[in-house]
Amino acid sequence: MNDDALWNMKASALLELMAAGEVSSVEVVEAFLDRISEVEREVGAFLEVMQEEALAQARRIDKLRQSGEYPGLLGGIPVAVKDNICAAGAGCTCGSRMLADWTAPYDATVVRALKEQGAVIIGKTNMDEFAMGSSTENSALGVTRNPWDLRRVPGGSSGGSAAAVAAGEVPLALGSDTGGSVRQPAAFTGVTGLKPTYGRVSRYGLVAFASSLDQIGPLAADVKDLCLLMDVISGFDERDSTSEDRPVPSYSQALSRSTRGLKGGVPKECLTQGVSPGVRRCFERALEMLEELGIDIKEISLPMTRYALDCYYIIAPAEASSNLSRFDGVRYGVRAETESFEKMYMRTRRNFGPEVRRRIMLGTFALSAGYYDAYYLRAAKVRTLIRRDFKRAFEEFDIILSPTAPTSAFLLGERTQDPLSMYMADVLTVPANLAGLPALSVPCGFEEVPGSGGGGEGEMVRRLPVGLQITGRPFDEETVLCAGHAFYQAVAPGVEAELARMRKGLGRASQGSTRCCVQGSG
Ligand code: GLN
């Protein structure tokens, strides 16, 4: 590979090249399709690649450009979409056997907005079933591997979208974030990801998991690219009653604002939650860098966030149990044909995987007569207290800083037998969902973990990306993105050198070379 391959470039750079007439959208899309076929055997980010449709759209964009028309903000740029967001005519499996053969009849509002702005939907990405999980291992339809270390998970539940961006299979992707599913995989794969404020981005056409928490969010290699997506997907939609009718700024333009004098709070609770020494070191170094950027940093306390994970694991399953009742064999997806209605219903619902069943049972229990007050109502009250903690903090501070996840990417299979350890991966991300706040994950360094060892290509240590989380006031994505951008520019040389190295190492499987060999012969 060469470092200036089209697929190795950011969306912002590709847009400039296309505007200048130096490359066509067809060339760009072909470069990414080639990259997908080169590395997909190893990474497994996609459930569906829409090659024909993508090329047809690219040709349309090229024609528009040739005739002097503006092709839109994302004219000719490939975008991958998580497989719980509807794109008309494509599958929308939610990583579940339940919807394995279901085709979306319409475009989600975000997908329609992308198309209107000239984006090229290139494929649908793998995810934990119905977005329940933190590693993408709960997908019933395939395994996605972390491109930084193929023995490891990409995070989840938007693991396919994150891995695709990290591996250079696509420059931009959409995910959804109910408790961390955009930010945590972004952190695990060394890319940026944003959960917008609740109400900022329409969820029409997103398959609901927990409606009071779900938000669609963008993933990209850097904050500048992330803003391109935000500029396209943000805004009011009368088809989503929770979307807010307020003016949308240009996020791309906000990036030029100064960060000097911003006040950043570091909750003292965030480093007590099982944070690994490597993540802590990266985070502390990140705080120093933010101070060098003129951001004023102080320790704060958000005492109620200690209960955020407990609270989340009542509220999210409760809402899920209600939302998922629609998968009954009558209206959507598979149907088990049997003699009685009741059997049909029961057999059909056996198509849910174990984690989804667990959530439905937990949620149904938490909502049931006699337990509602003790569980759901109580969790709702704790949620209010968590919101208040943030509200108070934002009277004094502009942004709140923490690591995105307590650890870097774990090994495939490491946590699948222990749901609680899996849930712990979200301990630092769920507070922003409970409080409805915008939160960004941006790469902030690397943690060293044992490599595969041995001779040949087996190395002794492996460097895994770590994410910094920046949380902001409701609807103040601008400050969050602006601080994230300033920070990313400071770390970019190091981060991008590692990224280029990682990308170079991918794709060997499809070239037919063997991974390990007698020393000296490789
Ligand atoms: N990992 C969390 C869960 O399993 C969050 C998932 C998400 O944000 N969709 O619920």
Short mmCIF file of C-alpha atoms and ligand atoms in Angstrom, two decimals:
data_model
loop_
_atom_site.label_atom_id
_atom_site.label_comp_id
_atom_site.label_asym_id
_atom_site.label_seq_id
_atom_site.Cartn_x
_atom_site.Cartn_y
_atom_site.Cartn_z
CA MET A 1 0.00 0.00 0.00
CA ASN A 2 1.10 3.59 -0.35
CA ASP A 3 0.35 6.19 2.30
CA ASP A 4 -1.34 8.51 -0.19
CA ALA A 5 -3.79 5.87 -1.40
CA LEU A 6 -7.27 7.36 -1.68
CA TRP A 7 -8.69 5.01 0.94
CA ASN A 8 -6.05 6.22 3.39
CA MET A 9 -7.29 9.80 3.15
CA LYS A 10 -9.81 11.69 5.22
CA ALA A 11 -13.17 12.78 3.86
CA SER A 12 -12.15 16.46 4.04
CA ALA A 13 -9.12 15.82 1.80
CA LEU A 14 -11.12 13.67 -0.63
CA LEU A 15 -13.73 16.41 -0.96
CA GLU A 16 -11.01 18.89 -1.91
CA LEU A 17 -9.55 16.53 -4.49
CA MET A 18 -12.94 15.91 -6.03
CA ALA A 19 -13.85 19.61 -6.03
CA ALA A 20 -10.56 20.36 -7.79
CA GLY A 21 -11.39 17.73 -10.38
CA GLU A 22 -8.31 15.69 -9.54
CA VAL A 23 -10.21 12.51 -8.79
CA SER A 24 -13.75 11.41 -9.47
CA SER A 25 -16.22 10.01 -7.00
CA VAL A 26 -16.16 6.74 -8.91
CA GLU A 27 -12.41 6.51 -8.29
CA VAL A 28 -12.91 7.26 -4.62
CA VAL A 29 -15.67 4.70 -4.21
CA GLU A 30 -13.70 2.08 -6.13
CA ALA A 31 -10.67 2.68 -3.92
CA PHE A 32 -12.75 1.98 -0.81
CA LEU A 33 -14.47 -1.04 -2.37
CA ASP A 34 -11.03 -2.46 -3.20
CA ARG A 35 -9.86 -1.79 0.32
CA ILE A 36 -12.94 -3.55 1.66
CA SER A 37 -12.20 -6.65 -0.38
CA GLU A 38 -8.57 -6.48 0.67
CA VAL A 39 -9.13 -6.42 4.45
CA GLU A 40 -12.66 -7.56 5.11
CA ARG A 41 -11.69 -11.21 5.58
CA GLU A 42 -9.67 -10.12 8.59
CA VAL A 43 -11.81 -7.30 9.97
CA GLY A 44 -15.38 -8.42 9.25
CA ALA A 45 -16.88 -4.96 9.71
CA PHE A 46 -19.69 -5.26 7.16
CA LEU A 47 -22.88 -7.29 7.00
CA GLU A 48 -23.65 -5.98 3.53
CA VAL A 49 -21.67 -4.05 0.94
CA MET A 50 -23.78 -2.22 -1.63
CA GLN A 51 -21.30 -2.18 -4.45
CA GLU A 52 -23.68 -1.59 -7.37
CA GLU A 53 -25.77 1.08 -5.69
CA ALA A 54 -22.65 2.82 -4.42
CA LEU A 55 -21.07 2.98 -7.85
CA ALA A 56 -24.33 4.17 -9.40
CA GLN A 57 -24.57 6.98 -6.85
CA ALA A 58 -20.89 7.86 -7.45
CA ARG A 59 -21.55 8.13 -11.19
CA ARG A 60 -24.50 10.43 -10.50
CA ILE A 61 -22.33 12.67 -8.35
CA ASP A 62 -19.62 12.81 -10.99
CA LYS A 63 -22.19 13.85 -13.57
CA LEU A 64 -23.48 16.60 -11.32
CA ARG A 65 -19.96 17.92 -10.80
CA GLN A 66 -19.19 17.77 -14.49
CA SER A 67 -22.28 19.83 -15.25
CA GLY A 68 -21.15 22.42 -12.75
CA GLU A 69 -23.76 21.61 -10.14
CA TYR A 70 -23.03 21.45 -6.42
CA PRO A 71 -23.11 17.80 -5.40
CA GLY A 72 -23.79 18.46 -1.69
CA LEU A 73 -21.71 18.72 1.46
CA LEU A 74 -20.60 15.10 1.20
CA GLY A 75 -20.71 14.82 -2.58
CA GLY A 76 -19.13 11.50 -3.55
CA ILE A 77 -17.95 10.44 -0.08
CA PRO A 78 -18.58 6.83 0.99
CA VAL A 79 -20.38 6.38 4.31
CA ALA A 80 -21.08 3.14 6.19
CA VAL A 81 -24.26 2.80 8.22
CA LYS A 82 -24.82 0.66 11.29
CA ASP A 83 -27.26 -2.12 10.59
CA ASN A 84 -29.96 -0.79 12.91
CA ILE A 85 -30.50 2.31 10.77
CA CYS A 86 -32.83 1.87 7.80
CA ALA A 87 -31.61 2.45 4.24
CA ALA A 88 -34.36 1.69 1.74
CA GLY A 89 -33.83 -1.55 -0.13
CA ALA A 90 -30.95 -2.72 2.05
CA GLY A 91 -31.09 -5.22 4.88
CA CYS A 92 -31.47 -3.94 8.40
CA THR A 93 -30.68 -6.92 10.57
CA CYS A 94 -29.77 -5.27 13.86
CA GLY A 95 -27.24 -8.10 14.08
CA SER A 96 -30.14 -10.45 14.85
CA ARG A 97 -31.54 -13.64 13.39
CA MET A 98 -34.91 -12.06 14.03
CA LEU A 99 -34.37 -9.58 11.19
CA ALA A 100 -31.81 -11.51 9.15
CA ASP A 101 -34.01 -11.43 6.03
CA TRP A 102 -35.80 -8.17 6.56
CA THR A 103 -35.38 -5.36 4.04
CA ALA A 104 -35.88 -1.76 5.09
CA PRO A 105 -38.80 -0.22 3.22
CA TYR A 106 -37.70 3.38 3.71
CA ASP A 107 -34.74 5.61 4.51
CA ALA A 108 -34.05 6.78 8.05
CA THR A 109 -34.04 10.58 8.17
CA VAL A 110 -30.25 10.56 8.63
CA VAL A 111 -29.80 8.30 5.60
CA ARG A 112 -32.04 10.51 3.52
CA ALA A 113 -30.04 13.56 4.63
CA LEU A 114 -26.81 11.80 3.67
CA LYS A 115 -28.14 10.96 0.23
CA GLU A 116 -29.42 14.50 -0.26
CA GLN A 117 -25.95 15.80 0.49
CA GLY A 118 -24.37 13.49 -2.06
CA ALA A 119 -22.96 10.84 0.28
CA VAL A 120 -22.53 7.32 -1.09
CA ILE A 121 -23.95 4.66 1.23
CA ILE A 122 -21.43 1.88 0.79
CA GLY A 123 -22.64 -0.74 3.23
CA LYS A 124 -24.24 -1.78 6.49
CA THR A 125 -22.06 -2.59 9.46
CA ASN A 126 -22.03 -5.32 12.07
CA MET A 127 -23.23 -4.69 15.60
CA ASP A 128 -24.22 -6.37 18.84
CA GLU A 129 -27.71 -7.76 18.48
CA PHE A 130 -30.18 -4.88 18.83
CA ALA A 131 -27.23 -2.76 20.02
CA MET A 132 -26.98 -4.65 23.31
CA GLY A 133 -23.35 -5.20 24.09
CA SER A 134 -19.90 -3.66 24.26
CA SER A 135 -17.86 -5.86 21.95
CA THR A 136 -19.98 -6.71 18.86
CA GLU A 137 -19.68 -10.34 20.01
CA ASN A 138 -23.44 -10.45 20.55
CA SER A 139 -23.98 -10.21 16.80
CA ALA A 140 -25.74 -13.33 15.57
CA LEU A 141 -24.43 -12.71 12.07
CA GLY A 142 -20.66 -12.47 12.17
CA VAL A 143 -17.47 -11.66 14.02
CA THR A 144 -15.84 -8.24 13.80
CA ARG A 145 -12.20 -7.95 14.80
CA ASN A 146 -10.25 -4.98 16.04
CA PRO A 147 -7.92 -3.90 13.22
CA TRP A 148 -5.24 -2.98 15.78
CA ASP A 149 -5.08 -6.57 17.00
CA LEU A 150 -7.20 -9.19 15.29
CA ARG A 151 -7.40 -11.21 18.50
CA ARG A 152 -9.35 -8.40 20.12
CA VAL A 153 -12.85 -6.94 20.01
CA PRO A 154 -13.55 -3.64 18.26
CA GLY A 155 -15.86 -2.57 21.09
CA GLY A 156 -19.58 -2.25 20.65
CA SER A 157 -22.22 -2.09 19.89
CA SER A 158 -21.22 -0.03 16.82
CA GLY A 159 -18.09 -2.19 16.42
CA GLY A 160 -18.52 -2.67 12.68
CA SER A 161 -18.71 1.06 11.99
CA ALA A 162 -15.68 1.79 14.18
CA ALA A 163 -13.56 -1.04 12.76
CA ALA A 164 -14.44 -0.03 9.20
CA VAL A 165 -13.23 3.53 9.76
CA ALA A 166 -10.09 2.42 11.59
CA ALA A 167 -9.17 -0.11 8.89
CA GLY A 168 -9.58 2.46 6.10
CA GLU A 169 -12.59 0.66 4.61
CA VAL A 170 -14.64 3.84 4.74
CA PRO A 171 -13.86 7.42 5.81
CA LEU A 172 -17.15 8.07 7.66
CA ALA A 173 -19.70 5.94 9.44
CA LEU A 174 -22.85 6.20 11.51
CA GLY A 175 -23.46 4.35 14.74
CA SER A 176 -25.98 4.57 17.54
CA ASP A 177 -25.22 5.24 21.19
CA THR A 178 -27.55 4.22 24.00
CA GLY A 179 -24.93 3.74 26.71
CA GLY A 180 -21.65 4.29 24.88
CA SER A 181 -21.97 2.37 21.64
CA VAL A 182 -20.42 5.06 19.45
CA ARG A 183 -17.79 6.35 21.89
CA GLN A 184 -16.48 3.10 23.34
CA PRO A 185 -15.81 1.40 19.97
CA ALA A 186 -14.30 4.68 18.73
CA ALA A 187 -11.92 4.55 21.70
CA PHE A 188 -11.10 0.85 21.13
CA THR A 189 -10.26 1.40 17.47
CA GLY A 190 -8.45 4.74 17.66
CA VAL A 191 -11.01 6.88 15.84
CA THR A 192 -13.32 9.70 16.93
CA GLY A 193 -16.98 9.28 17.75
CA LEU A 194 -19.68 11.58 19.04
CA LYS A 195 -22.90 10.98 20.89
CA PRO A 196 -24.88 14.13 20.17
CA THR A 197 -27.29 15.70 22.65
CA TYR A 198 -30.55 13.78 23.02
CA GLY A 199 -32.82 15.44 20.47
CA ARG A 200 -30.10 16.84 18.19
CA VAL A 201 -30.25 14.11 15.54
CA SER A 202 -33.44 12.47 14.29
CA ARG A 203 -33.95 8.82 15.19
CA TYR A 204 -36.67 8.21 12.66
CA GLY A 205 -35.64 4.95 11.03
CA LEU A 206 -33.35 3.84 13.86
CA VAL A 207 -34.58 0.56 15.35
CA ALA A 208 -35.38 1.48 18.95
CA PHE A 209 -33.47 -0.09 21.84
CA ALA A 210 -34.04 2.25 24.81
CA SER A 211 -35.94 5.26 23.60
CA SER A 212 -35.06 7.70 26.35
CA LEU A 213 -31.35 7.07 25.73
CA ASP A 214 -30.79 6.23 22.03
CA GLN A 215 -28.99 8.71 19.78
CA ILE A 216 -27.45 8.29 16.35
CA GLY A 217 -23.86 9.49 16.20
CA PRO A 218 -21.01 9.88 13.69
CA LEU A 219 -17.62 8.11 13.57
CA ALA A 220 -14.61 9.35 11.60
CA ALA A 221 -10.84 9.43 11.69
CA ASP A 222 -10.70 12.97 13.06
CA VAL A 223 -12.92 15.69 14.49
CA LYS A 224 -12.97 17.67 11.26
CA ASP A 225 -14.48 14.72 9.40
CA LEU A 226 -16.86 14.10 12.27
CA CYS A 227 -18.19 17.64 11.88
CA LEU A 228 -18.92 17.05 8.20
CA LEU A 229 -21.28 14.28 9.23
CA MET A 230 -22.77 16.31 12.06
CA ASP A 231 -23.46 19.19 9.69
CA VAL A 232 -25.48 16.81 7.55
CA ILE A 233 -27.40 14.74 10.10
CA SER A 234 -28.28 17.31 12.78
CA GLY A 235 -31.57 19.10 13.09
CA PHE A 236 -35.26 18.94 13.71
CA ASP A 237 -37.42 16.22 12.22
CA GLU A 238 -41.16 16.23 12.67
CA ARG A 239 -41.12 12.45 12.34
CA ASP A 240 -39.19 12.08 15.60
CA SER A 241 -41.16 13.57 18.46
CA THR A 242 -38.03 13.75 20.62
CA SER A 243 -36.03 15.75 18.12
CA GLU A 244 -35.67 19.40 19.08
CA ASP A 245 -36.57 22.33 16.94
CA ARG A 246 -33.63 24.64 17.47
CA PRO A 247 -31.13 26.23 15.15
CA VAL A 248 -28.22 24.04 14.05
CA PRO A 249 -24.84 25.76 13.91
CA SER A 250 -22.16 24.84 11.41
CA TYR A 251 -20.00 22.47 13.41
CA SER A 252 -17.23 22.63 10.85
CA GLN A 253 -17.01 26.38 11.33
CA ALA A 254 -17.02 26.09 15.11
CA LEU A 255 -13.67 24.32 14.98
CA SER A 256 -11.79 27.55 14.41
CA ARG A 257 -12.90 28.95 17.77
CA SER A 258 -10.28 29.33 20.46
CA THR A 259 -10.22 26.91 23.36
CA ARG A 260 -8.19 29.22 25.57
CA GLY A 261 -9.82 29.90 28.90
CA LEU A 262 -12.30 27.03 28.68
CA LYS A 263 -12.93 25.42 32.04
CA GLY A 264 -12.60 21.66 32.22
CA GLY A 265 -13.72 19.54 35.15
CA VAL A 266 -12.33 16.10 35.94
CA PRO A 267 -14.75 14.08 38.09
CA LYS A 268 -12.77 12.38 40.80
CA GLU A 269 -15.15 9.41 40.57
CA CYS A 270 -14.01 8.60 37.03
CA LEU A 271 -10.64 7.12 37.96
CA THR A 272 -11.98 4.77 40.61
CA GLN A 273 -14.03 2.66 38.18
CA GLY A 274 -11.55 -0.09 37.30
CA VAL A 275 -9.42 2.16 35.11
CA SER A 276 -6.28 0.35 33.91
CA PRO A 277 -2.86 1.86 34.64
CA GLY A 278 -2.20 2.37 30.92
CA VAL A 279 -5.48 4.22 30.38
CA ARG A 280 -4.83 6.34 33.46
CA ARG A 281 -1.38 7.33 32.16
CA CYS A 282 -2.81 8.32 28.78
CA PHE A 283 -5.56 10.31 30.46
CA GLU A 284 -3.19 12.15 32.77
CA ARG A 285 -0.96 13.03 29.85
CA ALA A 286 -4.05 14.23 27.94
CA LEU A 287 -4.95 16.55 30.82
CA GLU A 288 -1.48 18.08 30.68
CA MET A 289 -1.84 18.62 26.96
CA LEU A 290 -5.24 20.26 27.43
CA GLU A 291 -3.67 22.61 29.98
CA GLU A 292 -0.99 23.47 27.44
CA LEU A 293 -3.84 24.37 25.09
CA GLY A 294 -5.03 26.93 27.62
CA ILE A 295 -7.83 24.89 29.14
CA ASP A 296 -8.19 25.42 32.84
CA ILE A 297 -8.52 22.05 34.58
CA LYS A 298 -9.87 21.32 38.05
CA GLU A 299 -11.07 18.28 39.91
CA ILE A 300 -14.81 18.10 40.53
CA SER A 301 -17.21 15.62 42.03
CA LEU A 302 -20.25 14.05 40.39
CA PRO A 303 -21.21 11.87 43.35
CA MET A 304 -24.32 10.32 41.81
CA THR A 305 -22.54 9.05 38.71
CA ARG A 306 -21.38 6.19 40.89
CA TYR A 307 -24.88 4.77 40.44
CA ALA A 308 -25.08 5.45 36.72
CA LEU A 309 -24.36 1.91 35.54
CA ASP A 310 -26.89 0.37 37.97
CA CYS A 311 -29.45 2.91 36.94
CA TYR A 312 -28.76 2.30 33.23
CA TYR A 313 -29.16 -1.46 33.59
CA ILE A 314 -32.67 -0.97 34.95
CA ILE A 315 -33.84 1.73 32.56
CA ALA A 316 -32.31 0.40 29.33
CA PRO A 317 -33.63 -3.19 29.69
CA ALA A 318 -37.04 -1.89 30.82
CA GLU A 319 -37.40 0.21 27.70
CA ALA A 320 -35.94 -2.57 25.56
CA SER A 321 -38.44 -5.11 26.84
CA SER A 322 -41.20 -2.83 25.70
CA ASN A 323 -39.62 -1.85 22.36
CA LEU A 324 -38.76 -5.43 21.42
CA SER A 325 -42.28 -6.69 21.98
CA ARG A 326 -42.96 -5.67 18.37
CA PHE A 327 -40.88 -8.60 17.13
CA ASP A 328 -43.63 -11.12 17.41
CA GLY A 329 -43.64 -12.89 14.07
CA VAL A 330 -46.67 -10.91 12.96
CA ARG A 331 -45.27 -7.57 11.93
CA TYR A 332 -41.54 -7.78 11.30
CA GLY A 333 -38.88 -10.32 10.54
CA VAL A 334 -38.95 -14.07 10.89
CA ARG A 335 -42.01 -16.06 11.78
CA ALA A 336 -41.99 -19.62 13.09
CA GLU A 337 -44.99 -21.35 11.48
CA THR A 338 -46.72 -23.62 13.99
CA GLU A 339 -50.22 -24.79 14.73
CA SER A 340 -51.15 -22.23 17.39
CA PHE A 341 -50.68 -18.53 17.76
CA GLU A 342 -49.06 -18.87 21.16
CA LYS A 343 -46.50 -21.39 19.92
CA MET A 344 -45.78 -19.23 16.89
CA TYR A 345 -45.10 -16.29 19.17
CA MET A 346 -42.86 -18.27 21.49
CA ARG A 347 -40.88 -20.02 18.78
CA THR A 348 -40.45 -16.81 16.84
CA ARG A 349 -39.02 -15.05 19.85
CA ARG A 350 -36.49 -17.84 20.36
CA ASN A 351 -34.62 -16.16 17.53
CA PHE A 352 -33.39 -13.58 20.02
CA GLY A 353 -29.89 -14.32 21.25
CA PRO A 354 -29.00 -14.86 24.93
CA GLU A 355 -28.12 -11.26 25.79
CA VAL A 356 -31.30 -9.88 24.25
CA ARG A 357 -33.34 -12.46 26.15
CA ARG A 358 -31.57 -11.53 29.36
CA ARG A 359 -32.41 -7.86 28.83
CA ILE A 360 -36.05 -8.62 28.02
CA MET A 361 -36.36 -10.67 31.19
CA LEU A 362 -34.61 -8.10 33.36
CA GLY A 363 -36.68 -5.31 31.87
CA THR A 364 -39.98 -7.12 32.15
CA PHE A 365 -39.21 -7.91 35.76
CA ALA A 366 -38.26 -4.32 36.57
CA LEU A 367 -41.56 -3.09 35.13
CA SER A 368 -43.80 -5.75 36.61
CA ALA A 369 -46.51 -5.07 39.17
CA GLY A 370 -45.08 -4.92 42.67
CA TYR A 371 -41.52 -4.28 41.45
CA TYR A 372 -42.04 -1.17 39.38
CA ASP A 373 -41.59 1.21 42.32
CA ALA A 374 -38.58 -0.63 43.69
CA TYR A 375 -36.73 -0.77 40.38
CA TYR A 376 -37.90 1.36 37.50
CA LEU A 377 -39.24 4.28 39.48
CA ARG A 378 -36.21 4.31 41.72
CA ALA A 379 -33.85 4.23 38.76
CA ALA A 380 -35.76 7.11 37.20
CA LYS A 381 -35.24 9.13 40.39
CA VAL A 382 -31.54 8.34 40.51
CA ARG A 383 -31.36 9.43 36.90
CA THR A 384 -32.73 12.84 37.92
CA LEU A 385 -30.03 13.12 40.57
CA ILE A 386 -27.34 12.28 38.00
CA ARG A 387 -28.71 14.97 35.70
CA ARG A 388 -28.57 17.44 38.58
CA ASP A 389 -24.92 16.61 39.25
CA PHE A 390 -24.09 17.54 35.68
CA LYS A 391 -26.28 20.62 35.71
CA ARG A 392 -24.48 21.92 38.76
CA ALA A 393 -21.07 21.12 37.28
CA PHE A 394 -21.91 22.94 34.06
CA GLU A 395 -22.68 26.11 35.97
CA GLU A 396 -18.95 26.39 36.50
CA PHE A 397 -17.35 24.19 33.85
CA ASP A 398 -17.60 24.15 30.05
CA ILE A 399 -16.51 20.58 29.53
CA ILE A 400 -16.07 17.45 31.64
CA LEU A 401 -13.16 15.12 30.97
CA SER A 402 -12.65 11.43 31.60
CA PRO A 403 -11.29 8.38 29.85
CA THR A 404 -13.90 6.99 27.43
CA ALA A 405 -13.56 3.43 28.71
CA PRO A 406 -11.73 1.99 31.71
CA THR A 407 -9.57 -0.29 29.55
CA SER A 408 -8.38 -0.62 25.99
CA ALA A 409 -9.78 -3.35 23.71
CA PHE A 410 -10.09 -6.74 25.40
CA LEU A 411 -9.63 -10.15 23.83
CA LEU A 412 -12.37 -11.85 21.87
CA GLY A 413 -14.15 -14.22 24.26
CA GLU A 414 -12.60 -12.64 27.35
CA ARG A 415 -15.85 -11.25 28.75
CA THR A 416 -18.59 -13.19 26.99
CA GLN A 417 -19.21 -15.50 29.92
CA ASP A 418 -19.45 -12.68 32.42
CA PRO A 419 -22.15 -10.12 31.59
CA LEU A 420 -21.17 -7.84 34.48
CA SER A 421 -17.59 -7.46 33.28
CA MET A 422 -19.00 -6.69 29.82
CA TYR A 423 -21.32 -4.06 31.31
CA MET A 424 -18.35 -2.45 33.08
CA ALA A 425 -16.98 -1.36 29.71
CA ASP A 426 -19.70 1.34 29.69
CA VAL A 427 -19.25 2.65 33.19
CA LEU A 428 -17.79 5.95 31.99
CA THR A 429 -20.08 6.46 29.00
CA VAL A 430 -23.59 5.80 30.36
CA PRO A 431 -23.77 9.00 32.47
CA ALA A 432 -23.92 11.17 29.33
CA ASN A 433 -26.83 9.11 27.98
CA LEU A 434 -28.73 9.26 31.25
CA ALA A 435 -28.26 13.04 31.32
CA GLY A 436 -28.85 13.47 27.57
CA LEU A 437 -25.54 15.29 27.06
CA PRO A 438 -23.24 15.47 24.04
CA ALA A 439 -20.03 13.48 24.52
CA LEU A 440 -17.07 12.92 22.24
CA SER A 441 -14.39 10.25 22.24
CA VAL A 442 -11.12 11.31 20.68
CA PRO A 443 -7.89 9.25 20.52
CA CYS A 444 -5.44 10.30 23.22
CA GLY A 445 -2.63 7.76 23.11
CA PHE A 446 -1.82 4.09 23.39
CA GLU A 447 -1.70 1.48 26.09
CA GLU A 448 0.82 -1.33 25.81
CA VAL A 449 -0.48 -4.84 26.27
CA PRO A 450 1.18 -8.22 25.74
CA GLY A 451 1.48 -9.10 22.04
CA SER A 452 1.08 -12.49 20.52
CA GLY A 453 4.65 -13.33 21.55
CA GLY A 454 6.88 -15.86 19.92
CA GLY A 455 9.26 -15.42 17.03
CA GLY A 456 8.64 -14.43 13.46
CA GLU A 457 6.04 -11.73 13.23
CA GLY A 458 4.82 -12.32 16.80
CA GLU A 459 5.65 -9.25 18.81
CA MET A 460 6.12 -8.97 22.56
CA VAL A 461 4.00 -5.85 23.09
CA ARG A 462 1.09 -4.44 21.20
CA ARG A 463 -0.03 -0.82 21.33
CA LEU A 464 -3.77 -0.31 21.65
CA PRO A 465 -5.58 3.00 21.30
CA VAL A 466 -7.11 4.82 24.27
CA GLY A 467 -9.87 7.42 24.09
CA LEU A 468 -10.42 10.71 25.90
CA GLN A 469 -14.07 11.57 26.57
CA ILE A 470 -15.20 15.20 26.45
CA THR A 471 -18.73 15.85 27.67
CA GLY A 472 -20.54 19.15 27.25
CA ARG A 473 -23.69 21.10 28.04
CA PRO A 474 -26.89 20.11 26.25
CA PHE A 475 -26.77 21.31 22.63
CA ASP A 476 -23.25 22.63 23.05
CA GLU A 477 -21.61 20.17 20.67
CA GLU A 478 -19.63 23.13 19.38
CA THR A 479 -17.52 23.52 22.50
CA VAL A 480 -17.04 19.77 22.79
CA LEU A 481 -15.94 19.44 19.17
CA CYS A 482 -13.81 22.52 19.31
CA ALA A 483 -11.89 21.28 22.37
CA GLY A 484 -11.68 17.81 20.81
CA HIS A 485 -10.30 19.23 17.60
CA ALA A 486 -7.65 21.32 19.33
CA PHE A 487 -6.64 18.29 21.36
CA TYR A 488 -6.61 15.94 18.40
CA GLN A 489 -4.36 18.26 16.42
CA ALA A 490 -1.84 18.05 19.23
CA VAL A 491 -1.83 14.23 19.29
CA ALA A 492 -2.42 13.67 15.57
CA PRO A 493 1.20 13.21 14.44
CA GLY A 494 1.74 10.32 16.85
CA VAL A 495 -1.73 8.82 16.49
CA GLU A 496 -1.78 8.99 12.72
CA ALA A 497 1.69 7.47 12.36
CA GLU A 498 0.51 4.47 14.39
CA LEU A 499 -2.73 4.32 12.41
CA ALA A 500 -0.84 4.25 9.11
CA ARG A 501 1.39 1.46 10.44
CA MET A 502 -1.59 -0.55 11.60
CA ARG A 503 -3.38 -0.12 8.28
CA LYS A 504 -0.31 -1.25 6.42
CA GLY A 505 -0.28 -4.50 8.36
CA LEU A 506 -3.83 -5.42 7.33
CA GLY A 507 -4.88 -7.37 4.30
CA ARG A 508 -2.22 -10.04 4.38
CA ALA A 509 -4.74 -12.84 4.62
CA SER A 510 -6.20 -11.93 1.24
CA GLN A 511 -2.77 -11.67 -0.34
CA GLY A 512 -2.26 -15.30 0.50
CA SER A 513 0.82 -14.86 2.67
CA THR A 514 0.94 -16.90 5.82
CA ARG A 515 0.93 -15.13 9.09
CA CYS A 516 3.69 -16.95 10.83
CA CYS A 517 6.63 -18.57 9.31
CA VAL A 518 10.08 -19.82 10.09
CA GLN A 519 12.16 -16.85 11.18
CA GLY A 520 13.97 -15.25 8.32
CA SER A 521 11.86 -16.79 5.60
CA GLY A 522 9.04 -14.21 5.75
N1 GLN B 1 -22.99 -1.57 25.96
C1 GLN B 1 -24.20 -0.94 26.41
C2 GLN B 1 -25.31 -1.94 26.44
O1 GLN B 1 -25.05 -3.07 26.25
C3 GLN B 1 -24.53 0.22 25.53
C4 GLN B 1 -25.02 -0.21 24.21
C5 GLN B 1 -25.37 0.93 23.33
O2 GLN B 1 -24.97 2.07 23.55
N2 GLN B 1 -26.16 0.64 22.34
O3 GLN B 1 -26.43 -1.64 26.68
#
